[in-house]
Short mmCIF file of C-alpha atoms in Angstrom, two decimals:
data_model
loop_
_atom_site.label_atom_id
_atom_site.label_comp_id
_atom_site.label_asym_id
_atom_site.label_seq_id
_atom_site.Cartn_x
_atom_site.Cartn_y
_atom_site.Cartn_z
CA UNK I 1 -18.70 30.61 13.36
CA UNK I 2 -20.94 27.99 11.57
CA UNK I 3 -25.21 28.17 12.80
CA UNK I 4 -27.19 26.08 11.15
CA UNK I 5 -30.54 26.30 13.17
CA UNK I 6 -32.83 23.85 10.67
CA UNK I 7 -31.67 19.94 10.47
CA UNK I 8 -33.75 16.64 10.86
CA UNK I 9 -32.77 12.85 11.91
CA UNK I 10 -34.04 9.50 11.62
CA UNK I 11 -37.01 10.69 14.22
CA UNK I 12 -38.57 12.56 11.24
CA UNK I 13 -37.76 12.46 7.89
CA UNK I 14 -34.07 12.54 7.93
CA UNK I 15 -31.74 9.65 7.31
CA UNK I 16 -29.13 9.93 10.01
CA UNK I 17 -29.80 9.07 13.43
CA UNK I 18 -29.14 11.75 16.13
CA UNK I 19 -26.06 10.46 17.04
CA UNK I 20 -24.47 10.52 13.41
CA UNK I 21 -25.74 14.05 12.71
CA UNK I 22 -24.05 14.86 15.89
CA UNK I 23 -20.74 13.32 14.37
CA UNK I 24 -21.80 15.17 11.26
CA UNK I 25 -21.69 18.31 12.62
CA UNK I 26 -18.16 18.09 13.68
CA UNK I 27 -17.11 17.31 10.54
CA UNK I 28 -18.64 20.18 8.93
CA UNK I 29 -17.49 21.92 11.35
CA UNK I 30 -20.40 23.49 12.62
CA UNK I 31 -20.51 25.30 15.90
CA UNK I 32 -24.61 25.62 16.91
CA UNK I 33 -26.78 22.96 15.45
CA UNK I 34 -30.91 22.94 15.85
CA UNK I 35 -32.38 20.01 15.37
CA UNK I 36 -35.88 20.61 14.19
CA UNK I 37 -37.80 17.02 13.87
CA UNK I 38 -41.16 17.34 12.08
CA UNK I 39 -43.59 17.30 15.22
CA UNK I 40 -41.18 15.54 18.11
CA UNK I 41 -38.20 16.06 20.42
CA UNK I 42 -37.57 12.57 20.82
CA UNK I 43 -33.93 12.79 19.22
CA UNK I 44 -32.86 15.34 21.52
CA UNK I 45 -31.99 13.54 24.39
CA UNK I 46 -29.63 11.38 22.34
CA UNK I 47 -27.96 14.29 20.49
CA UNK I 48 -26.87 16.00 23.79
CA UNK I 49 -25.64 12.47 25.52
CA UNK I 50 -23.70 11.97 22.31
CA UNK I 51 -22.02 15.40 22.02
CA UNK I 52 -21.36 15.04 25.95
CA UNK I 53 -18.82 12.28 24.76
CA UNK I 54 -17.22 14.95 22.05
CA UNK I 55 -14.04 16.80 22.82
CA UNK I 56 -14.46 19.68 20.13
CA UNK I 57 -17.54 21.59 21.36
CA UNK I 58 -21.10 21.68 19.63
CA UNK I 59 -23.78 23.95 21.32
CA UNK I 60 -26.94 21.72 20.77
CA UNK I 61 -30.17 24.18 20.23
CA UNK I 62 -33.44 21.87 21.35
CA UNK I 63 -35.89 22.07 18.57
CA UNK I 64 -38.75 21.20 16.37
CA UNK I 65 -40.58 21.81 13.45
CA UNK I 66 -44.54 21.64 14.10
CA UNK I 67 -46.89 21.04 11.09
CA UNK I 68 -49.52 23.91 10.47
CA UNK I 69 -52.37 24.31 8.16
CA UNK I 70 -53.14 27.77 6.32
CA UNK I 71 -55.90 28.13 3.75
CA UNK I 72 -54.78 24.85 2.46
CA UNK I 73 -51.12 25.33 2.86
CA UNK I 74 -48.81 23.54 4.75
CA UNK I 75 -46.69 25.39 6.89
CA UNK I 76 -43.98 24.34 8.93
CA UNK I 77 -43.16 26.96 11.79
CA UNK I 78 -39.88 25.84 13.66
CA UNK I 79 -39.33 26.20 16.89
CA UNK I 80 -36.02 26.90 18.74
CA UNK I 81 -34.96 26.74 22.49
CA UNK I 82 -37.57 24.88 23.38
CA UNK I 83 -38.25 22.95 26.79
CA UNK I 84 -38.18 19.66 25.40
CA UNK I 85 -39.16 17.82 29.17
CA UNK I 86 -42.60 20.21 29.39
CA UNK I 87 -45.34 17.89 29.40
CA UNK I 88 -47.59 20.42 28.12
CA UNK I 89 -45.51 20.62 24.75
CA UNK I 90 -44.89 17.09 24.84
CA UNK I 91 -48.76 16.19 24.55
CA UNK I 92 -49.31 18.69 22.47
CA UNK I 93 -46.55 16.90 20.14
CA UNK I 94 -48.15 13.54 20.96
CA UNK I 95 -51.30 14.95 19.10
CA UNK I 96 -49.47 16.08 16.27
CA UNK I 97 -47.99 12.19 16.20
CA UNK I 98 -51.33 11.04 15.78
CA UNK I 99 -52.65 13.15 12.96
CA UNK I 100 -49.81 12.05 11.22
CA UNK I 101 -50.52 8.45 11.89
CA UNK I 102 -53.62 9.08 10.70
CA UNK I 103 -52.65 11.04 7.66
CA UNK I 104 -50.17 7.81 6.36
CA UNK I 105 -53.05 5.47 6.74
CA UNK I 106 -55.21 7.52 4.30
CA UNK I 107 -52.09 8.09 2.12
CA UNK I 108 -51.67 4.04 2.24
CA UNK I 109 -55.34 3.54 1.59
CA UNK I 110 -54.83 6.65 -1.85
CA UNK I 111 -51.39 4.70 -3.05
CA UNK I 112 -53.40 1.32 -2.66
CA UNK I 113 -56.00 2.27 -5.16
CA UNK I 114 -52.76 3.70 -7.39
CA UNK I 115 -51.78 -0.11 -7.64
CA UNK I 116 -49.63 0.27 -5.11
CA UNK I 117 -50.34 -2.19 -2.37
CA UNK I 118 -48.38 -2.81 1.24
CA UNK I 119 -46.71 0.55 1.11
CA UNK I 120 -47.47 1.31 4.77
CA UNK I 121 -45.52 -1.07 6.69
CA UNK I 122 -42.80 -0.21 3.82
CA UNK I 123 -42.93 3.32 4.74
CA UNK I 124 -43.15 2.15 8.83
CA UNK I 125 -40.15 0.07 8.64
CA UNK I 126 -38.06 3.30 6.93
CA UNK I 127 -39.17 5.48 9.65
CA UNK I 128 -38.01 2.86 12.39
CA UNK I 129 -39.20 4.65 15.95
CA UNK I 130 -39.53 8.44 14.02
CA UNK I 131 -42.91 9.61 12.35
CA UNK I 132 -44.08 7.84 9.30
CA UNK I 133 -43.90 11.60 6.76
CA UNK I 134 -44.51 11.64 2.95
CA UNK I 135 -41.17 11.67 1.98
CA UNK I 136 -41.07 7.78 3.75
CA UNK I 137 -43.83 7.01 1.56
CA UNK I 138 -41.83 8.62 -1.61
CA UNK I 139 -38.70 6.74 -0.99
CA UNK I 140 -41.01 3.71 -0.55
CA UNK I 141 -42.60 3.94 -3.90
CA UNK I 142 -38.64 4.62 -5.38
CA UNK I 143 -37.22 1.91 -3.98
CA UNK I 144 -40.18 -0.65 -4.52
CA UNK I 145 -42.37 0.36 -7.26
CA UNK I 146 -40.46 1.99 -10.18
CA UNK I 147 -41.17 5.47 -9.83
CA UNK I 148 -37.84 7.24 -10.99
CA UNK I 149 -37.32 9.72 -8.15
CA UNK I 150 -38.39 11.22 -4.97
CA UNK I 151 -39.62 14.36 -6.63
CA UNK I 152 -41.82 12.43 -9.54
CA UNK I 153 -43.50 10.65 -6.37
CA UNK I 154 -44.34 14.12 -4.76
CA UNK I 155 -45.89 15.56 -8.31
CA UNK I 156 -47.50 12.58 -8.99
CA UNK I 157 -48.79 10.56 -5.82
CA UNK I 158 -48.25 12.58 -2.78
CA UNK I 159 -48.01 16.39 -3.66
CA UNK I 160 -51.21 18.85 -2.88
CA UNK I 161 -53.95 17.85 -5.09
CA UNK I 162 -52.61 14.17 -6.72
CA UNK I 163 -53.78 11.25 -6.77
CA UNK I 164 -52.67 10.07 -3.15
CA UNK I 165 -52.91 13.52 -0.92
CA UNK I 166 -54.37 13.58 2.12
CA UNK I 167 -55.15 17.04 4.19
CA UNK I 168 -54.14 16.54 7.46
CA UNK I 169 -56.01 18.10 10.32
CA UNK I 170 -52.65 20.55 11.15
CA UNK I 171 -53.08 23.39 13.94
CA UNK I 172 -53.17 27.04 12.97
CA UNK I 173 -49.97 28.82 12.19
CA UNK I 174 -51.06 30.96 15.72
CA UNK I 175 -51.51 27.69 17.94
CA UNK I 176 -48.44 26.47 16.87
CA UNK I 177 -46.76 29.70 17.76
CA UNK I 178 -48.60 29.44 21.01
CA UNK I 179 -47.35 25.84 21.72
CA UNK I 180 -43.55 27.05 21.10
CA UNK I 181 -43.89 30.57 23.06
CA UNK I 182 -45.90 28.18 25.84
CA UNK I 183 -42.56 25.53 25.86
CA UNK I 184 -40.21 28.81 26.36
CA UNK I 185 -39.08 29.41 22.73
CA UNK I 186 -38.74 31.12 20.16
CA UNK I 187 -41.05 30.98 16.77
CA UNK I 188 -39.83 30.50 13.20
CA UNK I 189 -41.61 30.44 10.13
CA UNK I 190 -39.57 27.69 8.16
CA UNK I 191 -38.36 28.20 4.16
CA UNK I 192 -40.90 30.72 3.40
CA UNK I 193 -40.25 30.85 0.03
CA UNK I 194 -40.89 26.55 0.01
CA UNK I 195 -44.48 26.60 0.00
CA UNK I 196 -45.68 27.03 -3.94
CA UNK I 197 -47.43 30.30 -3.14
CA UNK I 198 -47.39 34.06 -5.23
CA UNK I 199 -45.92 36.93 -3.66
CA UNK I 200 -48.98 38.23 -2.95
CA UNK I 201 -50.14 34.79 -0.60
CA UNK I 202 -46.67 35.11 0.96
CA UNK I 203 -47.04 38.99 2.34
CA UNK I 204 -50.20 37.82 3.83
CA UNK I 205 -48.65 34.67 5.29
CA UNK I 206 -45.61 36.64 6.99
CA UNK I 207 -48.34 39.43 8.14
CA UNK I 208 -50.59 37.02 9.72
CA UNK I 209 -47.01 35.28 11.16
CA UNK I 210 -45.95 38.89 12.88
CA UNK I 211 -49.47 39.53 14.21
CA UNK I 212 -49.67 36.22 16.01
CA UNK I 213 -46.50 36.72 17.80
CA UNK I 214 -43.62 34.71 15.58
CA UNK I 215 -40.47 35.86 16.29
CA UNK I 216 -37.95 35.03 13.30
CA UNK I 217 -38.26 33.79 9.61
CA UNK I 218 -35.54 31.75 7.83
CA UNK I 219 -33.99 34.11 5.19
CA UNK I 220 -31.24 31.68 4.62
CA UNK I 221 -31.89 28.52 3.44
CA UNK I 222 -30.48 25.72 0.20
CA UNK I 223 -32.43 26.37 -2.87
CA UNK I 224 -33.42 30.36 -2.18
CA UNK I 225 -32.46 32.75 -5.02
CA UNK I 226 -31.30 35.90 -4.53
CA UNK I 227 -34.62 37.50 -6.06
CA UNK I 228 -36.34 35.69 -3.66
CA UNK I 229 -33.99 36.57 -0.51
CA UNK I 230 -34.17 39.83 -1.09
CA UNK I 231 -37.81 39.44 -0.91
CA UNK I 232 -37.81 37.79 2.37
CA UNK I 233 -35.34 39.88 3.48
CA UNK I 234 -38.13 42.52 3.07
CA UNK I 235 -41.05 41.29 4.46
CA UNK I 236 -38.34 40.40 7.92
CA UNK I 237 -37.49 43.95 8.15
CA UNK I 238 -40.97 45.76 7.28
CA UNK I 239 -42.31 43.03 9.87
CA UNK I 240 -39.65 43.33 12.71
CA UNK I 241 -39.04 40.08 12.44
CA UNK I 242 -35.48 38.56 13.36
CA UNK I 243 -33.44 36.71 11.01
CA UNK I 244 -33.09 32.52 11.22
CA UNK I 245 -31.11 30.59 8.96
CA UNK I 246 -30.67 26.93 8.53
CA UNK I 247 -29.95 24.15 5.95
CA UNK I 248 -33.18 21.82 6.53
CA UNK I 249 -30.47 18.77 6.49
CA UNK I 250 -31.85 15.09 6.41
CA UNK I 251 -28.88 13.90 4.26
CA UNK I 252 -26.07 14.93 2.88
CA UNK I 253 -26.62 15.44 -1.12
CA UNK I 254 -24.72 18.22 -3.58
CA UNK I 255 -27.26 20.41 -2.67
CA UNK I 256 -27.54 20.78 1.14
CA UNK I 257 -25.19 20.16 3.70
CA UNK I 258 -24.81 21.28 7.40
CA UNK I 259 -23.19 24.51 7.79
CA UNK I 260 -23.24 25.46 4.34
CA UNK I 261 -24.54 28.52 2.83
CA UNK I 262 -26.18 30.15 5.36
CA UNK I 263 -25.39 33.57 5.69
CA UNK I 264 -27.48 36.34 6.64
CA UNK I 265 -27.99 40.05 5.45
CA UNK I 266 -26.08 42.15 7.95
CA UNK I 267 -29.12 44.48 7.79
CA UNK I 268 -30.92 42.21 9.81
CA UNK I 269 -31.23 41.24 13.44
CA UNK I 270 -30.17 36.98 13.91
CA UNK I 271 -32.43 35.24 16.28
CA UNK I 272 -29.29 34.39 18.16
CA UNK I 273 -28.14 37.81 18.82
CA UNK I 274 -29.12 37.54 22.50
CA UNK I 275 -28.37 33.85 22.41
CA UNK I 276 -25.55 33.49 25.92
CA UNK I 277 -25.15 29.65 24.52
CA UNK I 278 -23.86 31.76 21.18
CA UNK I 279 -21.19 34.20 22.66
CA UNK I 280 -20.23 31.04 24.96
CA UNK I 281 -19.62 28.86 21.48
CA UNK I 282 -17.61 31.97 20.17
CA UNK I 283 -15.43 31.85 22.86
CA UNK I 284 -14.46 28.93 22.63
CA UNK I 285 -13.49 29.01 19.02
CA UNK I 286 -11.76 32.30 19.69
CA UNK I 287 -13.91 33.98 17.75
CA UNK I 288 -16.51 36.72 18.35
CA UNK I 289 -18.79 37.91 15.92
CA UNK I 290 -21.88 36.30 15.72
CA UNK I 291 -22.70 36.27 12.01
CA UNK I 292 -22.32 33.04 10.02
CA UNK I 293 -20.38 32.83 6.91
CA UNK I 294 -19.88 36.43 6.62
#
């Protein structure tokens, strides 16, 4: 059975909309898909009428990644079987829309003093009805203004401390926990090995994660090494924390892909283990042990 509990669509930052990551899905052949849009649920709703149409089934998981600040990190803590109609959630998400409104006019204003004028209804137009993120604004200043790749434009421009960053005004990593557990689900601290931090940061960070109530952290993930897993694989055990795993898609590339890579160490407890949506999905593909990849 294929979980990937980690992808993204045109809502965020991801280039394919909700109903051709649906379509994706089945052709990777992946049996449980999250999708995890920075800060919104608005793709959901679309994902499950499309898959409704689908003769091979899909379990859909409703989810989203919320935006968190910690001591000048930014975290991303996912969260997973979430209620996407509670209005609660949903203004809390509306909020989170705003700071990141306000964030890409300051990054507009930053890449205008670069020399780089009219990149924000660029980077609008590329995000259609999703979020305006950074990675709109990188793909902006690829396609329009020379700079040779998405990952020059983060290490130049748009990464922490360059010439066009802007620190948002993020929640805590324990009020976004609070907004998922408050929306009925489950709490996952995203790529934990993603954020640029030491060892030593990252114990604290997954400490400070189990304290406040998170529930899982991804231990599988594109671009983890095996030093690094191992690590993580650690700190999930010594904290009681249950295993996630998920390929952060937004488009297929040689690197990630839906599905792909994602197993996890059987000496760890999957956040889906108690998942009845999971053992239904096995059924149906006549199969019942719910690891991925093993």
């Amino acid at each position: 059975m294929k979980i990937d509990l980690h992808s993204h669509t045109k809502f965020s930052d991801g280039h394919l909309t909700a109903e051709e990551l649906i379509l994706r899905a089945h052709t990777m052949q992946v049996d449980v898909l999250a999708i995890t849009d920075h800060d919104t649920v608005a793709g959901l709703e679309t994902a499950h009428n499309t898959q409704a149409k689908q003769k091979r089934p899909l379990k859909i998981i409703d989810g989203v990644e919320i935006s968190t600040n910690w001591h000048g990190f930014d975290i991303h803590v996912v969260g997973l079987n979430v209620d996407r109609t509670n209005p609660t959630f949903l203004a809390q998400l509306e909020g989170q829309a705003q700071t990141r409104k306000v964030r890409a006019e300051k990054i507009a204003e930053k890449l205008g003093k670069c020399g780089f004028e009219g990149v924000l209804p660029r980077a609008m137009a590329l995000a259609g009805e999703g979020q305006v993120t950074r990675a709109h604004f990188a793909r902006v200043l690829v396609n329009n203004y020379g700079v040779g790749t998405m990952n020059a434009a983060f290490k130049k421009y748009l990464g922490k401390g360059k010439r066009a960053a802007v620190k948002a005004e993020w929640p805590s990593v324990e009020t976004a926990i609070e907004w998922i557990h408050g929306a009925g689900g489950q709490a996952v601290l995203a790529h934990p090995v993603h954020y640029d931090m030491t060892a030593k940061w990252l114990r604290r960070l997954v400490d400070l994660f189990a304290q406040a109530g998170g529930d899982a952290i991804e231990t599988a993930f594109p671009g983890i090494s095996k030093d690094k897993q191992a690590l993580v694989n650690e700190l999930a055990a010594s904290h009681n924390l249950l295993a996630s795993a998920g390929s952060d898609f937004h488009f297929p590339s040689r690197w990630t892909e839906l599905g792909k890579n994602l197993g996890i160490s059987s000496n760890l407890t999957p956040i889906w283990h108690d998942w009845p949506v999971v053992a239904g999905v096995a059924d149906a593909v006549n199969q019942s042990a719910p690891s991925i990849n093993d």
